[in-house]
PDB file of C-alpha atoms in Angstrom:
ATOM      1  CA  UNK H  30     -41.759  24.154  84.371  1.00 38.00           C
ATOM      2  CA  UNK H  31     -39.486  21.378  83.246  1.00 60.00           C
ATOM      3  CA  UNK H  32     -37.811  22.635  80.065  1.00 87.00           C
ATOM      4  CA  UNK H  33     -36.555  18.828  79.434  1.00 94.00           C
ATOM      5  CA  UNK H  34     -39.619  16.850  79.144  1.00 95.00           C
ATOM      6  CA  UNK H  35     -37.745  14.010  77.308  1.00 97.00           C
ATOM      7  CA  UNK H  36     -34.127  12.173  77.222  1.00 97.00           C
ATOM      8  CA  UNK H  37     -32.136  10.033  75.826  1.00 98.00           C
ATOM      9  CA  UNK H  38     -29.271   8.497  77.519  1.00 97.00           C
ATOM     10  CA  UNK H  39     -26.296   6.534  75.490  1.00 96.00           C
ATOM     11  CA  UNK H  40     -24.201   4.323  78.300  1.00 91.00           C
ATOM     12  CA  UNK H  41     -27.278   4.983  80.860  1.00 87.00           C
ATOM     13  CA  UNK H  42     -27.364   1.245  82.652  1.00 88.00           C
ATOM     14  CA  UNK H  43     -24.654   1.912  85.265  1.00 86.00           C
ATOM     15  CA  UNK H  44     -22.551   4.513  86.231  1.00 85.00           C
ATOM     16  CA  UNK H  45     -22.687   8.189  85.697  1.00 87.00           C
ATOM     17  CA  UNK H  46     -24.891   7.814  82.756  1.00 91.00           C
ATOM     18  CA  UNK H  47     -27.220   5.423  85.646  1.00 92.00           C
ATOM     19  CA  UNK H  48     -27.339   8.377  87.920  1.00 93.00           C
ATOM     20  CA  UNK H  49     -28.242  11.150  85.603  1.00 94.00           C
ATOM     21  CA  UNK H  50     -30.886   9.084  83.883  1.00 95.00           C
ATOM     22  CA  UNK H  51     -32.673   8.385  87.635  1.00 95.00           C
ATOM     23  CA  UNK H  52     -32.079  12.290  88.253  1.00 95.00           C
ATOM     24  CA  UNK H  53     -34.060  13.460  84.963  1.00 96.00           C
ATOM     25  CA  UNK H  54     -36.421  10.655  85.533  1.00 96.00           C
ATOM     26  CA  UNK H  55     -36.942  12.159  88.885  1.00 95.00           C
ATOM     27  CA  UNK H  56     -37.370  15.349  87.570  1.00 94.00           C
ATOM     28  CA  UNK H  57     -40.217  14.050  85.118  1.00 94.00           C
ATOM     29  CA  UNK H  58     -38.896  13.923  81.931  1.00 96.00           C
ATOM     30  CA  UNK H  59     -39.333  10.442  80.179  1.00 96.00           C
ATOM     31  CA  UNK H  60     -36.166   9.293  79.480  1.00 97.00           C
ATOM     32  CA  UNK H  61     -34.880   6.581  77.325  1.00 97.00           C
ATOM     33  CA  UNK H  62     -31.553   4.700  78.393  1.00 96.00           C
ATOM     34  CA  UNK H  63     -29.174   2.525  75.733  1.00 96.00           C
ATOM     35  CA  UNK H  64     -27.158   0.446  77.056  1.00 93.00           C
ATOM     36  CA  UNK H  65     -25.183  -3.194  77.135  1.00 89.00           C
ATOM     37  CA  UNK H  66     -27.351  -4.588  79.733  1.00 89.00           C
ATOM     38  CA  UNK H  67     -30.802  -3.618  80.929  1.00 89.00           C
ATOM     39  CA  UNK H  68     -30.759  -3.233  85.180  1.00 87.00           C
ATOM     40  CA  UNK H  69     -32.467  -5.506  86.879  1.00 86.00           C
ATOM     41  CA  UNK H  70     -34.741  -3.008  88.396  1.00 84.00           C
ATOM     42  CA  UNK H  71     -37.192  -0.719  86.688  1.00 81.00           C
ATOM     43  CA  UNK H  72     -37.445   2.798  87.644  1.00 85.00           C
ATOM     44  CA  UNK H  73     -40.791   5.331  86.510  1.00 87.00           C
ATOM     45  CA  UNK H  74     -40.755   7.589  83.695  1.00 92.00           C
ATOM     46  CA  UNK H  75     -37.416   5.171  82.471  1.00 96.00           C
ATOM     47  CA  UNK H  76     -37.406   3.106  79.025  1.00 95.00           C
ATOM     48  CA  UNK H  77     -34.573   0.741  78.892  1.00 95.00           C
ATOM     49  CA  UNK H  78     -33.535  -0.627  75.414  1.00 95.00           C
ATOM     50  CA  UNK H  79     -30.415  -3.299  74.349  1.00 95.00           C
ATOM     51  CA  UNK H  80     -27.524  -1.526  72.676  1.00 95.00           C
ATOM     52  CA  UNK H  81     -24.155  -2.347  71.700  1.00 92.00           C
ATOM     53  CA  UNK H  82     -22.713   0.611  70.113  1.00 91.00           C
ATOM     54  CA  UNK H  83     -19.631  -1.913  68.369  1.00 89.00           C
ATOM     55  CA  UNK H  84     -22.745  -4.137  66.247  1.00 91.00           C
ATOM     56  CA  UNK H  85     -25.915  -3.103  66.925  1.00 93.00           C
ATOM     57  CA  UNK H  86     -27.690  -0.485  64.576  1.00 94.00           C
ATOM     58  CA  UNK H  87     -28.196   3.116  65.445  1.00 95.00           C
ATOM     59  CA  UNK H  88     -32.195   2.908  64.385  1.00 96.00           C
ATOM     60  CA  UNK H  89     -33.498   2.806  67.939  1.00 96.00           C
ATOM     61  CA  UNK H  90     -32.223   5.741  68.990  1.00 96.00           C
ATOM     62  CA  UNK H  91     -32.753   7.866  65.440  1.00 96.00           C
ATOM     63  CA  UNK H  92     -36.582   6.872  66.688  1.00 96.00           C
ATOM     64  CA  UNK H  93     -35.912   9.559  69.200  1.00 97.00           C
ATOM     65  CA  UNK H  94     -34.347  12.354  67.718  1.00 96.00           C
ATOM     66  CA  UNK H  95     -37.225  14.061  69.327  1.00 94.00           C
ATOM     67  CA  UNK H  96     -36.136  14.550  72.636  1.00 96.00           C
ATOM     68  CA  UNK H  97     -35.070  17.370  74.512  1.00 95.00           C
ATOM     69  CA  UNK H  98     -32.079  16.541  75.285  1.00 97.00           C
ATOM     70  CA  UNK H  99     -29.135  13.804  74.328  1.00 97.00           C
ATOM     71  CA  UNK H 100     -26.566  12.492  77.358  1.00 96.00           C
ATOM     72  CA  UNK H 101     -23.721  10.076  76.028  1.00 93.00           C
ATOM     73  CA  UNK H 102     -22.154   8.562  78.679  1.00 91.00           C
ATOM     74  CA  UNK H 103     -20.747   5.487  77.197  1.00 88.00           C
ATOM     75  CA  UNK H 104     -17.236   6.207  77.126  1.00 77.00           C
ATOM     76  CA  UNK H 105     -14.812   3.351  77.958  1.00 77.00           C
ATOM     77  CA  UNK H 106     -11.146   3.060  78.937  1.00 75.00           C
ATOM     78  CA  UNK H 107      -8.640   1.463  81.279  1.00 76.00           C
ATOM     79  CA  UNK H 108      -6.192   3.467  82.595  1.00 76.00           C
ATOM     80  CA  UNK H 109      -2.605   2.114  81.399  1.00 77.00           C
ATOM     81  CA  UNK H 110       0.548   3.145  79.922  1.00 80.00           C
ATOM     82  CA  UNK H 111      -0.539   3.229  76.176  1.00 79.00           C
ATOM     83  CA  UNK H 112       2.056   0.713  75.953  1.00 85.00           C
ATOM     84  CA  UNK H 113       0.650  -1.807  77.866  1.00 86.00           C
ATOM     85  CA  UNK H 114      -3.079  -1.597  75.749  1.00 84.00           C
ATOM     86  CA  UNK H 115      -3.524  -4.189  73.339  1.00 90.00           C
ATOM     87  CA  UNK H 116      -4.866  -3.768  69.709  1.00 91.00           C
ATOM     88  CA  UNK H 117      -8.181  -4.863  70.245  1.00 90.00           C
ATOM     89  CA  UNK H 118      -8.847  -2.378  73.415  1.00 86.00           C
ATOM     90  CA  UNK H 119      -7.380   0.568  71.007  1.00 84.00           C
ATOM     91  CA  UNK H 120      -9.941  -0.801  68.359  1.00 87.00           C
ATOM     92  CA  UNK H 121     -13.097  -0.801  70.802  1.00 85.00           C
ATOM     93  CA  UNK H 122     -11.583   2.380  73.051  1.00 82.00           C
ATOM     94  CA  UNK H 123     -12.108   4.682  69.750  1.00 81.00           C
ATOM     95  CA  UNK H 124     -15.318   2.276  67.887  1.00 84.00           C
ATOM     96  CA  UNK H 125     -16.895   3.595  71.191  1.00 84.00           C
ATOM     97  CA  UNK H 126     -15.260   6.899  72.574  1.00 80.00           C
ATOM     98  CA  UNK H 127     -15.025   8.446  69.279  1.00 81.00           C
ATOM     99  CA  UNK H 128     -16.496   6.463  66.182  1.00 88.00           C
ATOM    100  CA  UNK H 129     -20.186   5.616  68.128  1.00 90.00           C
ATOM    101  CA  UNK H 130     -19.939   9.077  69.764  1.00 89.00           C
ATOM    102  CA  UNK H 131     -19.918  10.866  66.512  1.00 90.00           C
ATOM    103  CA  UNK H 132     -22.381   8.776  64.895  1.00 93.00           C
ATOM    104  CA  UNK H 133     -24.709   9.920  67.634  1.00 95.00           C
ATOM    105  CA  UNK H 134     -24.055  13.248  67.309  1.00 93.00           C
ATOM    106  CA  UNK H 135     -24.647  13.436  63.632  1.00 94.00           C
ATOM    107  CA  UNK H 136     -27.865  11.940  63.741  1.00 95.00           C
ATOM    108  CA  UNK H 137     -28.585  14.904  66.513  1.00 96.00           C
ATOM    109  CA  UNK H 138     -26.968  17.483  64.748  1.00 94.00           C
ATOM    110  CA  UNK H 139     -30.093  19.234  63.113  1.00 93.00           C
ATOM    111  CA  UNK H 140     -31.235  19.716  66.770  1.00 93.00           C
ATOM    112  CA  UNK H 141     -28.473  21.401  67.970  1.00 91.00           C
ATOM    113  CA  UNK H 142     -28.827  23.798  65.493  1.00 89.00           C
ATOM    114  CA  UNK H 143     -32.564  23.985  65.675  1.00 83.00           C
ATOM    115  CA  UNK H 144     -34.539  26.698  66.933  1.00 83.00           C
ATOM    116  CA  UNK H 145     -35.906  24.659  69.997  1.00 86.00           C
ATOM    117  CA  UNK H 146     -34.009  24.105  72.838  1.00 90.00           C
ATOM    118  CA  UNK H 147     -31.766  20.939  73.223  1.00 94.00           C
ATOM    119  CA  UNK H 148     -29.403  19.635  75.547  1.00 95.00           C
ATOM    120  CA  UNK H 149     -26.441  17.959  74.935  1.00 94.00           C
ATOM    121  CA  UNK H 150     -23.956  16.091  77.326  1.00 92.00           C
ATOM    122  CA  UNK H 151     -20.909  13.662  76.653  1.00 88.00           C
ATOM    123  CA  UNK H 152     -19.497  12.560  79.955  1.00 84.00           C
ATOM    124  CA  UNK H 153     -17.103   9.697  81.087  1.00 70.00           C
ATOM    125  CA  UNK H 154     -16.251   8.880  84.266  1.00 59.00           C
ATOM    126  CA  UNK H 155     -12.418   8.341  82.512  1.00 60.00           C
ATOM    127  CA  UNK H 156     -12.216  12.369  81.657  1.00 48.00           C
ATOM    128  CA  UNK H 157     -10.739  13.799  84.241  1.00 45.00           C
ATOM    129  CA  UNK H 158      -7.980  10.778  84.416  1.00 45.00           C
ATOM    130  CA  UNK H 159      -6.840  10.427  80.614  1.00 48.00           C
ATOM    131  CA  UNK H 160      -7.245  11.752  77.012  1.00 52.00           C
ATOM    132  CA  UNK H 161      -9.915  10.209  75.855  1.00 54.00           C
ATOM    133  CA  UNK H 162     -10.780  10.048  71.530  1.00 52.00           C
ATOM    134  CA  UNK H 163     -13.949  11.430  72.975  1.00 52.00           C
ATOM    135  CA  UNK H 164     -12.935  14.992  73.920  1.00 51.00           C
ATOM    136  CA  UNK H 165     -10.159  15.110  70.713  1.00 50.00           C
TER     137      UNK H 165
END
């Protein structure tokens, strides 16, 4: 049996957050993806809502603290001597690494400490390259 039967995915449109939304979907679990833009193509047992994580409330996704488990994936970055970033990317870099991330997290925080099972993932595909607020 399935022990996640439902998901939501922060940052799920493209990249890493993309591909582990299709691969829960795929393993049956309903899974709800936030993101900046909604794909052009619609995959089974996948919900795409409109979410920018810098303006947009967080109200959709408290409508799913529900779910078995909770993927963030919305991490952003360039690589680049610190340096070379400009104010507004260190404004956005940590509104959405750390600030959105958190905010997330708190809303899910009774489930982590619940008594039911619940998955939690926060992944970037910038991890492995540079220190991201994220992972502070």
């Amino acid at each position: 049996m399935n022990r996640i039967q439902s998901a939501v995915v922060i940052g799920g449109t493209s990249g890493l957050g993309r591909s582990i939304a299709l691969a829960l979907a795929a393993s049956g679990a309903r899974v709800t993806v936030f993101g900046r833009r909604i794909p052009d193509t619609a995959e089974n047992n996948i919900e795409y809502q409109r979410l920018n994580l810098l303006c947009d409330s967080l109200d959709a996704v408290a409508a799913h603290l529900d779910a078995d488990a909770l993927i963030y994936a919305a991490g952003l970055g360039r690589i680049a001597p610190f340096e070379d970033l400009t104010d507004g990317e260190i404004i956005v870099d940590f509104r959405t690494n750390a600030e959105a991330f958190a905010r997330v997290l708190h809303m899910f925080q009774p489930r982590l400490t619940g008594e039911r099972d619940f998955f939690c993932a926060a992944i970037t595909s910038i991890t492995g390259l540079i220190s991201s607020p994220m992972f502070s």
